[in-house]
């Protein structure tokens, strides 16, 4: 099995306590920091642009895992890379130029990934497997709060895992990940876990609980 990685979502952080919370994430050795970029069009909410990513980059060495929930991602790739992203994932549903976006990200020397919303069939990634480092599966509807984990995600992870075979591609899950939902996802083949509300409730204890849950 691939190495398990945690990618806490900054969207769930207490921005007034951000410095302190990032220090706690560093102390808990999280592997990535997940940054949701939302434009108010592709998803209802708005959050974090290139300036915020630059600010985070100046605060920490944790690699930044930037999830673009925006229309026309091609327009923003350069500024997001310049700001310090280490991985950029883009939604399959957000552009008709998905391949050129992936190439644009790779040409800038960082990792690229594709995101599937819950209703987007996994078969569609078949044609992109040689152009991605990561597949992000949404386990809730993107950009909406207070949702439950969609159990259909587990089958989707299994199917994606079969599709990618022995390629070196991370499978990331985003949405309502806690110490109960993480285990079936890990067993199905996912290895990168975005956690928001659950993890930030108690960074030290809950990062430990998440790591323990996949082992138990
Ligand atoms: Zn996300």
PDB file of C-alpha atoms and ligand atoms in Angstrom:
ATOM      1  CA  UNK A   1       0.000   0.000   0.000  1.00  0.00           C
ATOM      2  CA  UNK A   2       1.127   3.558  -0.709  1.00  0.00           C
ATOM      3  CA  UNK A   3       2.290   5.825   2.096  1.00  0.00           C
ATOM      4  CA  UNK A   4      -0.601   7.456   3.914  1.00  0.00           C
ATOM      5  CA  UNK A   5      -0.541  11.262   3.823  1.00  0.00           C
ATOM      6  CA  UNK A   6      -2.680  13.828   5.633  1.00  0.00           C
ATOM      7  CA  UNK A   7      -3.612  17.075   3.916  1.00  0.00           C
ATOM      8  CA  UNK A   8      -5.483  19.294   6.415  1.00  0.00           C
ATOM      9  CA  UNK A   9      -7.735  21.845   4.762  1.00  0.00           C
ATOM     10  CA  UNK A  10      -6.878  25.441   5.606  1.00  0.00           C
ATOM     11  CA  UNK A  11     -10.511  26.314   4.937  1.00  0.00           C
ATOM     12  CA  UNK A  12     -11.348  24.766   8.316  1.00  0.00           C
ATOM     13  CA  UNK A  13      -8.577  26.581  10.188  1.00  0.00           C
ATOM     14  CA  UNK A  14      -9.266  29.427  12.607  1.00  0.00           C
ATOM     15  CA  UNK A  15      -7.716  32.268  10.610  1.00  0.00           C
ATOM     16  CA  UNK A  16      -7.202  34.307  13.792  1.00  0.00           C
ATOM     17  CA  UNK A  17      -5.054  31.454  15.122  1.00  0.00           C
ATOM     18  CA  UNK A  18      -3.484  30.457  11.822  1.00  0.00           C
ATOM     19  CA  UNK A  19       0.154  30.820  12.808  1.00  0.00           C
ATOM     20  CA  UNK A  20      -0.329  28.734  15.922  1.00  0.00           C
ATOM     21  CA  UNK A  21      -2.392  26.114  14.075  1.00  0.00           C
ATOM     22  CA  UNK A  22       0.212  25.758  11.321  1.00  0.00           C
ATOM     23  CA  UNK A  23       2.852  25.235  13.993  1.00  0.00           C
ATOM     24  CA  UNK A  24       0.698  22.444  15.434  1.00  0.00           C
ATOM     25  CA  UNK A  25       0.317  20.878  11.972  1.00  0.00           C
ATOM     26  CA  UNK A  26       4.110  20.953  11.572  1.00  0.00           C
ATOM     27  CA  UNK A  27       4.530  19.340  14.993  1.00  0.00           C
ATOM     28  CA  UNK A  28       2.069  16.639  13.927  1.00  0.00           C
ATOM     29  CA  UNK A  29       4.138  16.009  10.767  1.00  0.00           C
ATOM     30  CA  UNK A  30       1.304  16.396   8.288  1.00  0.00           C
ATOM     31  CA  UNK A  31       2.559  15.688   4.786  1.00  0.00           C
ATOM     32  CA  UNK A  32       0.585  18.338   2.866  1.00  0.00           C
ATOM     33  CA  UNK A  33      -1.498  21.451   3.431  1.00  0.00           C
ATOM     34  CA  UNK A  34      -4.727  21.530   1.405  1.00  0.00           C
ATOM     35  CA  UNK A  35      -5.792  24.907   0.036  1.00  0.00           C
ATOM     36  CA  UNK A  36      -9.273  25.197  -1.485  1.00  0.00           C
ATOM     37  CA  UNK A  37      -9.518  27.937  -4.084  1.00  0.00           C
ATOM     38  CA  UNK A  38     -13.177  28.777  -4.759  1.00  0.00           C
ATOM     39  CA  UNK A  39     -14.429  31.417  -7.172  1.00  0.00           C
ATOM     40  CA  UNK A  40     -18.137  31.828  -6.342  1.00  0.00           C
ATOM     41  CA  UNK A  41     -19.012  30.531  -9.857  1.00  0.00           C
ATOM     42  CA  UNK A  42     -17.828  26.958 -10.213  1.00  0.00           C
ATOM     43  CA  UNK A  43     -18.857  26.581  -6.583  1.00  0.00           C
ATOM     44  CA  UNK A  44     -21.030  28.897  -4.514  1.00  0.00           C
ATOM     45  CA  UNK A  45     -18.406  29.824  -1.975  1.00  0.00           C
ATOM     46  CA  UNK A  46     -15.375  32.039  -2.350  1.00  0.00           C
ATOM     47  CA  UNK A  47     -12.023  31.376  -0.735  1.00  0.00           C
ATOM     48  CA  UNK A  48      -8.258  31.780  -0.972  1.00  0.00           C
ATOM     49  CA  UNK A  49      -6.484  33.235  -3.984  1.00  0.00           C
ATOM     50  CA  UNK A  50      -2.846  33.464  -5.038  1.00  0.00           C
ATOM     51  CA  UNK A  51      -2.010  36.072  -2.365  1.00  0.00           C
ATOM     52  CA  UNK A  52      -3.178  33.757   0.405  1.00  0.00           C
ATOM     53  CA  UNK A  53      -1.154  30.900  -1.054  1.00  0.00           C
ATOM     54  CA  UNK A  54       1.931  33.131  -1.061  1.00  0.00           C
ATOM     55  CA  UNK A  55       1.275  34.039   2.571  1.00  0.00           C
ATOM     56  CA  UNK A  56       1.015  30.338   3.513  1.00  0.00           C
ATOM     57  CA  UNK A  57       4.209  29.576   1.587  1.00  0.00           C
ATOM     58  CA  UNK A  58       6.017  32.183   3.675  1.00  0.00           C
ATOM     59  CA  UNK A  59       4.688  30.648   6.883  1.00  0.00           C
ATOM     60  CA  UNK A  60       5.579  26.996   6.421  1.00  0.00           C
ATOM     61  CA  UNK A  61       7.603  24.399   4.532  1.00  0.00           C
ATOM     62  CA  UNK A  62       4.654  21.969   4.392  1.00  0.00           C
ATOM     63  CA  UNK A  63       4.030  21.380   0.659  1.00  0.00           C
ATOM     64  CA  UNK A  64       0.893  23.154  -0.570  1.00  0.00           C
ATOM     65  CA  UNK A  65      -1.774  20.951  -2.150  1.00  0.00           C
ATOM     66  CA  UNK A  66      -3.918  23.439  -4.064  1.00  0.00           C
ATOM     67  CA  UNK A  67      -7.407  22.359  -5.124  1.00  0.00           C
ATOM     68  CA  UNK A  68      -8.842  24.678  -7.763  1.00  0.00           C
ATOM     69  CA  UNK A  69     -12.639  24.869  -7.655  1.00  0.00           C
ATOM     70  CA  UNK A  70     -12.810  27.578 -10.272  1.00  0.00           C
ATOM     71  CA  UNK A  71     -14.007  28.121 -13.812  1.00  0.00           C
ATOM     72  CA  UNK A  72     -11.337  28.575 -16.489  1.00  0.00           C
ATOM     73  CA  UNK A  73      -8.489  27.221 -14.342  1.00  0.00           C
ATOM     74  CA  UNK A  74      -6.106  27.687 -17.282  1.00  0.00           C
ATOM     75  CA  UNK A  75      -6.147  31.457 -16.676  1.00  0.00           C
ATOM     76  CA  UNK A  76      -4.910  31.121 -13.087  1.00  0.00           C
ATOM     77  CA  UNK A  77      -2.344  28.325 -13.206  1.00  0.00           C
ATOM     78  CA  UNK A  78       0.695  30.567 -13.623  1.00  0.00           C
ATOM     79  CA  UNK A  79      -0.189  32.892 -10.748  1.00  0.00           C
ATOM     80  CA  UNK A  80      -0.952  29.938  -8.452  1.00  0.00           C
ATOM     81  CA  UNK A  81       2.385  28.300  -9.300  1.00  0.00           C
ATOM     82  CA  UNK A  82       4.200  31.623  -8.802  1.00  0.00           C
ATOM     83  CA  UNK A  83       2.559  31.920  -5.377  1.00  0.00           C
ATOM     84  CA  UNK A  84       4.114  28.646  -4.265  1.00  0.00           C
ATOM     85  CA  UNK A  85       1.800  25.695  -5.004  1.00  0.00           C
ATOM     86  CA  UNK A  86       3.521  22.299  -4.948  1.00  0.00           C
ATOM     87  CA  UNK A  87       0.585  20.343  -6.356  1.00  0.00           C
ATOM     88  CA  UNK A  88      -2.358  21.720  -8.316  1.00  0.00           C
ATOM     89  CA  UNK A  89      -5.518  19.714  -8.870  1.00  0.00           C
ATOM     90  CA  UNK A  90      -8.200  20.851 -11.302  1.00  0.00           C
ATOM     91  CA  UNK A  91     -11.774  19.708 -11.729  1.00  0.00           C
ATOM     92  CA  UNK A  92     -12.594  17.552 -14.718  1.00  0.00           C
ATOM     93  CA  UNK A  93     -15.875  19.503 -14.905  1.00  0.00           C
ATOM     94  CA  UNK A  94     -14.303  22.971 -14.871  1.00  0.00           C
ATOM     95  CA  UNK A  95     -12.699  23.141 -18.299  1.00  0.00           C
ATOM     96  CA  UNK A  96     -12.882  21.653 -21.772  1.00  0.00           C
ATOM     97  CA  UNK A  97      -9.090  21.994 -21.975  1.00  0.00           C
ATOM     98  CA  UNK A  98      -8.165  19.570 -19.258  1.00  0.00           C
ATOM     99  CA  UNK A  99      -5.089  18.097 -20.950  1.00  0.00           C
ATOM    100  CA  UNK A 100      -3.563  21.431 -21.819  1.00  0.00           C
ATOM    101  CA  UNK A 101      -4.104  22.526 -18.194  1.00  0.00           C
ATOM    102  CA  UNK A 102      -2.280  19.433 -16.917  1.00  0.00           C
ATOM    103  CA  UNK A 103       0.591  20.049 -19.334  1.00  0.00           C
ATOM    104  CA  UNK A 104       0.742  23.689 -18.297  1.00  0.00           C
ATOM    105  CA  UNK A 105       1.107  22.669 -14.642  1.00  0.00           C
ATOM    106  CA  UNK A 106       3.765  20.051 -15.403  1.00  0.00           C
ATOM    107  CA  UNK A 107       5.696  22.486 -17.591  1.00  0.00           C
ATOM    108  CA  UNK A 108       6.026  24.704 -14.523  1.00  0.00           C
ATOM    109  CA  UNK A 109       7.743  21.840 -12.712  1.00  0.00           C
ATOM    110  CA  UNK A 110       5.137  20.910 -10.118  1.00  0.00           C
ATOM    111  CA  UNK A 111       2.707  18.020  -9.695  1.00  0.00           C
ATOM    112  CA  UNK A 112      -0.677  17.953 -11.405  1.00  0.00           C
ATOM    113  CA  UNK A 113      -3.874  16.164 -10.568  1.00  0.00           C
ATOM    114  CA  UNK A 114      -7.457  15.802 -11.613  1.00  0.00           C
ATOM    115  CA  UNK A 115     -10.550  16.135  -9.391  1.00  0.00           C
ATOM    116  CA  UNK A 116     -13.816  14.296  -9.862  1.00  0.00           C
ATOM    117  CA  UNK A 117     -17.027  15.599  -8.285  1.00  0.00           C
ATOM    118  CA  UNK A 118     -19.299  12.878  -6.865  1.00  0.00           C
ATOM    119  CA  UNK A 119     -21.399  12.557 -10.049  1.00  0.00           C
ATOM    120  CA  UNK A 120     -18.497  12.459 -12.527  1.00  0.00           C
ATOM    121  CA  UNK A 121     -17.767   8.891 -13.713  1.00  0.00           C
ATOM    122  CA  UNK A 122     -14.315   7.569 -12.916  1.00  0.00           C
ATOM    123  CA  UNK A 123     -13.935   6.010 -16.394  1.00  0.00           C
ATOM    124  CA  UNK A 124     -13.252   9.499 -17.739  1.00  0.00           C
ATOM    125  CA  UNK A 125      -9.783   9.539 -16.178  1.00  0.00           C
ATOM    126  CA  UNK A 126      -8.720   6.573 -18.326  1.00  0.00           C
ATOM    127  CA  UNK A 127      -7.396   8.958 -20.976  1.00  0.00           C
ATOM    128  CA  UNK A 128      -5.417  11.084 -18.526  1.00  0.00           C
ATOM    129  CA  UNK A 129      -3.514   8.487 -16.538  1.00  0.00           C
ATOM    130  CA  UNK A 130      -0.137   9.243 -18.093  1.00  0.00           C
ATOM    131  CA  UNK A 131      -0.544  12.970 -17.410  1.00  0.00           C
ATOM    132  CA  UNK A 132      -1.355  13.032 -13.697  1.00  0.00           C
ATOM    133  CA  UNK A 133       0.347  12.532 -10.337  1.00  0.00           C
ATOM    134  CA  UNK A 134      -2.823  12.599  -8.278  1.00  0.00           C
ATOM    135  CA  UNK A 135      -6.538  11.873  -8.515  1.00  0.00           C
ATOM    136  CA  UNK A 136      -8.750  13.693  -6.036  1.00  0.00           C
ATOM    137  CA  UNK A 137     -12.160  12.183  -5.408  1.00  0.00           C
ATOM    138  CA  UNK A 138     -14.760  14.395  -3.785  1.00  0.00           C
ATOM    139  CA  UNK A 139     -16.681  12.550  -1.086  1.00  0.00           C
ATOM    140  CA  UNK A 140     -19.120  15.468  -0.695  1.00  0.00           C
ATOM    141  CA  UNK A 141     -20.368  18.048  -3.202  1.00  0.00           C
ATOM    142  CA  UNK A 142     -17.578  20.582  -3.726  1.00  0.00           C
ATOM    143  CA  UNK A 143     -17.819  23.951  -2.015  1.00  0.00           C
ATOM    144  CA  UNK A 144     -20.878  23.263   0.118  1.00  0.00           C
ATOM    145  CA  UNK A 145     -20.797  23.028   3.898  1.00  0.00           C
ATOM    146  CA  UNK A 146     -22.294  20.630   6.428  1.00  0.00           C
ATOM    147  CA  UNK A 147     -22.476  17.524   4.271  1.00  0.00           C
ATOM    148  CA  UNK A 148     -22.245  13.839   5.051  1.00  0.00           C
ATOM    149  CA  UNK A 149     -19.645  11.534   3.554  1.00  0.00           C
ATOM    150  CA  UNK A 150     -21.048   9.888   0.404  1.00  0.00           C
ATOM    151  CA  UNK A 151     -20.560   6.149   0.832  1.00  0.00           C
ATOM    152  CA  UNK A 152     -20.509   5.665  -2.964  1.00  0.00           C
ATOM    153  CA  UNK A 153     -16.989   7.155  -2.779  1.00  0.00           C
ATOM    154  CA  UNK A 154     -15.584   3.862  -1.505  1.00  0.00           C
ATOM    155  CA  UNK A 155     -16.555   1.952  -4.664  1.00  0.00           C
ATOM    156  CA  UNK A 156     -15.245   4.804  -6.755  1.00  0.00           C
ATOM    157  CA  UNK A 157     -11.869   4.597  -5.005  1.00  0.00           C
ATOM    158  CA  UNK A 158     -11.716   0.857  -5.731  1.00  0.00           C
ATOM    159  CA  UNK A 159     -12.473   1.431  -9.416  1.00  0.00           C
ATOM    160  CA  UNK A 160      -9.888   4.216  -9.698  1.00  0.00           C
ATOM    161  CA  UNK A 161      -7.336   2.074  -7.935  1.00  0.00           C
ATOM    162  CA  UNK A 162      -7.893  -0.700 -10.502  1.00  0.00           C
ATOM    163  CA  UNK A 163      -7.679   1.787 -13.378  1.00  0.00           C
ATOM    164  CA  UNK A 164      -4.328   3.228 -12.289  1.00  0.00           C
ATOM    165  CA  UNK A 165      -2.746  -0.206 -11.712  1.00  0.00           C
ATOM    166  CA  UNK A 166       0.907   0.138 -10.711  1.00  0.00           C
ATOM    167  CA  UNK A 167       1.307   3.738 -11.884  1.00  0.00           C
ATOM    168  CA  UNK A 168       2.705   6.115  -9.265  1.00  0.00           C
ATOM    169  CA  UNK A 169      -0.484   8.141  -8.778  1.00  0.00           C
ATOM    170  CA  UNK A 170      -1.820   9.247  -5.397  1.00  0.00           C
ATOM    171  CA  UNK A 171      -5.531   8.803  -4.695  1.00  0.00           C
ATOM    172  CA  UNK A 172      -6.781  11.636  -2.494  1.00  0.00           C
ATOM    173  CA  UNK A 173     -10.213  11.903  -0.830  1.00  0.00           C
ATOM    174  CA  UNK A 174     -11.780  15.231   0.131  1.00  0.00           C
ATOM    175  CA  UNK A 175     -14.925  15.759   2.221  1.00  0.00           C
ATOM    176  CA  UNK A 176     -16.072  14.725   5.706  1.00  0.00           C
ATOM    177  CA  UNK A 177     -12.999  12.616   6.477  1.00  0.00           C
ATOM    178  CA  UNK A 178     -12.832  11.605  10.140  1.00  0.00           C
ATOM    179  CA  UNK A 179     -11.610   8.648  12.193  1.00  0.00           C
ATOM    180  CA  UNK A 180     -14.541   6.528  10.939  1.00  0.00           C
ATOM    181  CA  UNK A 181     -14.740   7.417   7.238  1.00  0.00           C
ATOM    182  CA  UNK A 182     -10.970   7.256   6.667  1.00  0.00           C
ATOM    183  CA  UNK A 183     -10.590   3.502   7.107  1.00  0.00           C
ATOM    184  CA  UNK A 184     -12.861   2.206   4.303  1.00  0.00           C
ATOM    185  CA  UNK A 185     -11.273   4.783   1.965  1.00  0.00           C
ATOM    186  CA  UNK A 186      -7.764   3.622   2.838  1.00  0.00           C
ATOM    187  CA  UNK A 187      -8.683  -0.032   2.455  1.00  0.00           C
ATOM    188  CA  UNK A 188     -10.213   0.729  -0.949  1.00  0.00           C
ATOM    189  CA  UNK A 189      -6.898   2.212  -2.112  1.00  0.00           C
ATOM    190  CA  UNK A 190      -6.871   5.923  -1.208  1.00  0.00           C
ATOM    191  CA  UNK A 191      -3.674   7.200   0.432  1.00  0.00           C
ATOM    192  CA  UNK A 192      -4.050  11.003   0.765  1.00  0.00           C
ATOM    193  CA  UNK A 193      -6.732  12.373   3.067  1.00  0.00           C
ATOM    194  CA  UNK A 194      -8.042  15.909   3.263  1.00  0.00           C
ATOM    195  CA  UNK A 195      -9.512  16.588   6.660  1.00  0.00           C
ATOM    196  CA  UNK A 196     -11.099  19.835   7.758  1.00  0.00           C
ATOM    197  CA  UNK A 197     -13.537  20.304  10.613  1.00  0.00           C
ATOM    198  CA  UNK A 198     -12.669  17.040  12.311  1.00  0.00           C
ATOM    199  CA  UNK A 199      -8.900  17.570  12.277  1.00  0.00           C
ATOM    200  CA  UNK A 200      -8.940  21.221  13.345  1.00  0.00           C
ATOM    201  CA  UNK A 201     -11.117  20.453  16.378  1.00  0.00           C
ATOM    202  CA  UNK A 202      -7.956  19.082  17.990  1.00  0.00           C
ATOM    203  CA  UNK A 203      -4.962  19.011  15.687  1.00  0.00           C
ATOM    204  CA  UNK A 204      -2.625  16.863  17.742  1.00  0.00           C
ATOM    205  CA  UNK A 205      -5.140  14.261  18.938  1.00  0.00           C
ATOM    206  CA  UNK A 206      -7.078  13.995  15.699  1.00  0.00           C
ATOM    207  CA  UNK A 207      -4.085  13.673  13.363  1.00  0.00           C
ATOM    208  CA  UNK A 208      -3.009  10.797  15.605  1.00  0.00           C
ATOM    209  CA  UNK A 209      -6.536   9.330  15.568  1.00  0.00           C
ATOM    210  CA  UNK A 210      -6.632   9.454  11.749  1.00  0.00           C
ATOM    211  CA  UNK A 211      -3.272   7.692  11.446  1.00  0.00           C
ATOM    212  CA  UNK A 212      -4.297   5.118  14.001  1.00  0.00           C
ATOM    213  CA  UNK A 213      -7.662   4.491  12.313  1.00  0.00           C
ATOM    214  CA  UNK A 214      -6.051   3.233   9.098  1.00  0.00           C
ATOM    215  CA  UNK A 215      -3.802   0.872  11.037  1.00  0.00           C
ATOM    216  CA  UNK A 216      -6.432  -0.491  13.415  1.00  0.00           C
TER     217      UNK A 216
HETATM  218 ZN1  LIG B   1     -10.480  20.519  -1.420  1.00  0.00          ZN
END
